[in-house]
Amino acid sequence: MAKETRKRKSDHIKISLTQNVQARKTTTGFEDIHFVHKALPEINKQKIVLSTTVFGHKFAAPLIVGAITGGTVEATKINATIAEAVEELGLGMGVGSQRAAIEDEKLEKTFAIARKKAPTAFLIANIGGVQLVNGYGVKEVKKAIEMIEADAFAIHLNPLQEAIQPEGQTNFEGVLGKIGEVARELDKPVIVKETGAGIAAEEAKKLEDAGVKGIDVSGAGGTSWAAVEYHRAKRHEKNFQHRLGYVFWDWGIPTATSLVEVTQTVGIPVIASGGIRDGVNAAKALALGANLTSLSQPVLHAAVKGVEETKNVLSLLIEEMRNVMFLVGADSIQNLHNVSLVIRGKTAEWLRIRGFDTERYARKWRN
Ligand SMILES: Cc1cc2nc3c(=O)[nH]c(=O)nc-3n(C[C@H](O)[C@H](O)[C@H](O)COP(=O)(O)O)c2cc1C
């Protein structure tokens, strides 16, 4: 990998670990989603089952770690730690963009370590949509999949980051067509994910029509790539990017909003990510129709401390989900999908203006 790319990757990790890169004004919207507490849960908390099958794989709980890294020595350790944790907990994880290792085989081990440490966990390979526009095709994608013996392949969309970073690639012409080509040719499920700015209903529909098998909304309200680039620009005194990063810090569709848009539009599995920080919000995402939830930033912070800390962060989230399920009387993930929710505030207003039904969630108890 070119020295600059390695430096950039390591800057992303360093900045994410030491600076505030979370959305400031935009919130996920989960604060507008309310469960209806059940004083008569009529279930035994000890008997609640969180396991769920998505993409034909059984997860011990509907939780995965979103794509973070690869390509450097430090990234190898992070991938190894996360992989060990998700293997022990029966979850899944995505690796970061594998472009570096596709271009330089010496770096394959920085990603392959994930499969080594997680022989049975659900692993997701990763490449940027913009790479497909710039010459990557089925051959490179297959290489990425084989590198980690992946169960699925994620194509990430990051127009916000590309627009702000100085070395950004901003030609996205034809990206949907390329995604469709890859989705049709592969025998593994292709997931399209955003990276913190969300996916709208119209985009979700196009992706489903193109043959994509899963969508990770990765909405706004959590990690902001504009913020990461703001900090990078500051370090390197690139004034224009610094201002762009500042102005676009809170850009994007909030996670809960994006989730409703997407789940009401497509029939393929949906992953909720972007600012999921506790089991209550994760459970809200599932009740809104997500099949899996995912988080990155908190796991990165835990992963540099070790496997136990990483397992701890993930286990707490799972126990919090279980607690919510008890309090709404849902003893399975299937039943959690069917509990009543009230959507209020700015999230309800956005969805109403965009033509989505928000009251259907509140009426579920009548079914
Ligand atoms: C340091 C860092 C590196 C990331 N690198 C990638 C990547 O290579 N590919 C990708 O699809 N997403 C990448 N992401 C985005 C995450 O997968 C996720 O979509 C985003 O961080 C929102 O989730 P969060 O709010 O829980 O962090 C990265 C996130 C972080 C924090």
Coordinates of N, CA and C and ligand atoms in Angstrom, one line a residue, residues 9 11-17 21-23 28 65-70 78 94-99 111 125-128 154-158 161 193-197 216-225 228 255 272-277 294-301, ligand 1:
K9 N -5.1 5.7 6.7 CA -5.8 4.7 7.5 C -5.4 4.9 9.0
D11 N -4.3 7.5 10.5 CA -4.9 8.8 10.9 C -6.3 8.6 11.3
H12 N -7.1 7.9 10.5 CA -8.5 7.6 10.8 C -8.7 7.0 12.1
I13 N -7.9 6.0 12.4 CA -8.0 5.3 13.7 C -7.6 6.2 14.8
K14 N -6.4 6.9 14.6 CA -5.9 7.8 15.7 C -7.0 8.9 16.0
I15 N -7.5 9.5 15.0 CA -8.5 10.6 15.2 C -9.7 10.0 15.8
S16 N -10.2 8.9 15.4 CA -11.4 8.3 16.0 C -11.2 7.9 17.4
L17 N -10.0 7.6 17.8 CA -9.7 7.3 19.2 C -9.5 8.5 20.1
V21 N -15.5 12.7 17.2 CA -16.0 12.5 15.8 C -17.4 12.1 15.7
Q22 N -18.1 12.4 16.8 CA -19.6 12.0 16.8 C -20.4 13.2 16.3
A23 N -21.6 12.9 15.7 CA -22.4 14.0 15.3 C -22.7 15.0 16.5
T28 N -29.6 10.6 16.3 CA -30.1 9.4 15.6 C -31.6 9.3 15.3
V65 N -20.5 -6.2 14.6 CA -19.5 -5.0 14.6 C -19.3 -4.5 13.2
G66 N -19.6 -3.2 13.0 CA -19.5 -2.7 11.6 C -18.1 -2.5 11.2
A67 N -17.9 -2.5 9.9 CA -16.5 -2.3 9.3 C -15.7 -1.2 9.9
I68 N -14.5 -1.5 10.2 CA -13.6 -0.5 10.8 C -12.3 -0.4 10.0
T69 N -11.5 -1.5 10.0 CA -10.1 -1.3 9.6 C -9.4 -2.5 8.9
G70 N -8.2 -2.3 8.6 CA -7.3 -3.3 8.0 C -6.2 -2.6 7.3
I78 N -6.5 -4.9 15.9 CA -7.9 -4.5 16.1 C -8.8 -5.6 15.5
G94 N -17.7 -6.9 10.3 CA -17.2 -6.5 9.0 C -15.8 -6.1 9.1
V95 N -15.0 -6.4 8.1 CA -13.6 -5.8 8.1 C -13.7 -4.5 7.4
G96 N -12.6 -3.6 7.5 CA -12.6 -2.4 6.8 C -12.3 -2.6 5.3
S97 N -12.4 -1.5 4.6 CA -12.1 -1.6 3.1 C -10.9 -2.4 2.8
Q98 N -11.0 -3.4 1.9 CA -9.9 -4.3 1.6 C -9.1 -3.8 0.4
R99 N -9.4 -2.6 -0.1 CA -8.7 -2.1 -1.3 C -7.2 -2.3 -1.2
F111 N -6.2 -8.6 7.2 CA -7.6 -8.8 7.1 C -7.9 -10.3 7.5
A125 N -16.9 -9.1 4.0 CA -15.8 -8.4 3.3 C -16.3 -7.0 2.9
N126 N -15.3 -6.2 2.5 CA -15.7 -4.8 2.3 C -14.8 -4.1 1.2
I127 N -15.6 -3.4 0.3 CA -14.9 -2.5 -0.7 C -15.8 -1.3 -0.9
G128 N -15.2 -0.2 -1.4 CA -16.0 1.0 -1.6 C -16.7 1.0 -3.0
A154 N -19.8 -6.6 1.6 CA -20.4 -5.2 1.7 C -19.7 -4.2 0.8
I155 N -20.6 -3.5 0.1 CA -20.1 -2.4 -0.7 C -20.4 -1.1 0.1
H156 N -19.4 -0.3 0.4 CA -19.7 0.9 1.2 C -19.8 2.1 0.3
L157 N -20.8 2.9 0.7 CA -21.0 4.2 0.0 C -20.6 5.3 0.9
N158 N -19.7 6.2 0.5 CA -19.2 7.2 1.4 C -19.0 8.5 0.6
Q161 N -17.6 11.5 2.7 CA -16.2 11.5 3.0 C -15.4 11.8 1.8
K193 N -23.8 -0.7 2.2 CA -23.9 0.1 3.5 C -23.4 1.5 3.2
E194 N -24.1 2.4 4.0 CA -23.6 3.8 4.0 C -22.5 3.8 5.1
T195 N -22.0 5.0 5.4 CA -20.9 5.1 6.4 C -21.2 6.2 7.4
G196 N -22.5 6.5 7.6 CA -22.8 7.5 8.6 C -23.7 8.6 8.1
A197 N -24.2 8.5 6.9 CA -25.1 9.6 6.3 C -26.4 9.0 5.9
D216 N -27.4 -1.9 4.9 CA -27.1 -1.3 6.2 C -27.2 0.2 6.1
V217 N -28.2 0.7 6.8 CA -28.5 2.2 6.6 C -27.4 3.1 7.1
S218 N -26.6 2.7 8.1 CA -25.6 3.5 8.7 C -25.9 5.0 8.6
G219 N -26.9 5.4 9.4 CA -27.4 6.8 9.4 C -26.6 7.7 10.2
A220 N -27.1 9.0 10.2 CA -26.4 10.1 10.9 C -26.9 10.1 12.4
G221 N -26.0 10.6 13.2 CA -26.2 10.6 14.6 C -25.1 9.9 15.5
G222 N -24.3 9.2 14.8 CA -23.1 8.5 15.4 C -21.9 9.1 14.8
T223 N -21.0 8.2 14.4 CA -19.7 8.7 13.8 C -19.9 9.5 12.6
S224 N -19.3 10.7 12.5 CA -19.4 11.6 11.3 C -18.1 11.5 10.6
W225 N -18.1 11.2 9.3 CA -16.9 11.2 8.5 C -16.5 12.6 8.2
V228 N -14.3 13.4 11.0 CA -12.9 12.7 10.9 C -12.1 13.6 10.0
T255 N -30.4 7.9 11.7 CA -30.5 6.5 11.6 C -31.9 6.0 11.7
A272 N -29.3 -2.0 11.0 CA -29.3 -0.6 11.6 C -28.0 -0.3 12.2
S273 N -27.4 0.8 11.7 CA -26.1 1.2 12.3 C -26.1 2.8 12.2
G274 N -25.1 3.3 12.9 CA -25.0 4.8 13.0 C -25.5 5.3 14.3
G275 N -24.6 5.3 15.3 CA -24.9 5.9 16.6 C -25.7 4.9 17.5
I276 N -25.7 3.6 17.2 CA -26.3 2.7 18.2 C -25.3 2.6 19.3
R277 N -25.7 3.0 20.5 CA -24.8 3.0 21.6 C -25.2 2.3 22.8
S294 N -25.8 -2.9 14.4 CA -24.4 -2.9 14.2 C -23.8 -1.6 14.8
L295 N -22.6 -1.7 15.4 CA -21.9 -0.5 15.8 C -20.4 -0.6 15.6
S296 N -19.8 0.5 15.5 CA -18.3 0.6 15.2 C -17.5 1.3 16.2
Q297 N -17.8 2.6 16.3 CA -17.0 3.5 17.2 C -16.7 3.0 18.6
P298 N -17.8 2.6 19.3 CA -17.6 2.1 20.7 C -16.7 0.8 20.7
V299 N -16.8 0.0 19.7 CA -16.1 -1.3 19.6 C -14.6 -1.0 19.3
L300 N -14.3 0.0 18.5 CA -13.0 0.4 18.2 C -12.3 0.8 19.5
H301 N -13.0 1.6 20.3 CA -12.4 2.1 21.6 C -12.1 0.9 22.5
Ligands
LIG1 C1 -12.2 4.3 12.2 C2 -13.4 3.9 11.4 C3 -13.1 3.3 10.1 C4 -14.1 2.9 9.3 N1 -13.8 2.3 8.1 C5 -14.8 1.8 7.3 C6 -14.5 1.1 6.1 O1 -13.4 0.8 5.8 N2 -15.6 0.6 5.4 C7 -16.9 0.8 5.8 O2 -17.8 0.3 5.1 N3 -17.2 1.5 6.9 C8 -16.2 2.0 7.6 N4 -16.5 2.7 8.8 C9 -17.9 3.1 9.1 C10 -18.6 2.1 10.0 O3 -18.7 0.8 9.5 C11 -20.0 2.7 10.4 O4 -20.8 2.6 9.2 C12 -20.0 4.1 11.0 O5 -18.9 4.3 11.8 C13 -21.3 4.3 11.8 O6 -21.4 3.5 12.9 P1 -21.0 4.1 14.4 O7 -21.8 5.3 14.6 O8 -21.4 3.0 15.3 O9 -19.5 4.3 14.4 C14 -15.5 3.1 9.7 C15 -15.8 3.7 10.9 C16 -14.7 4.0 11.8 C17 -15.1 4.6 13.1

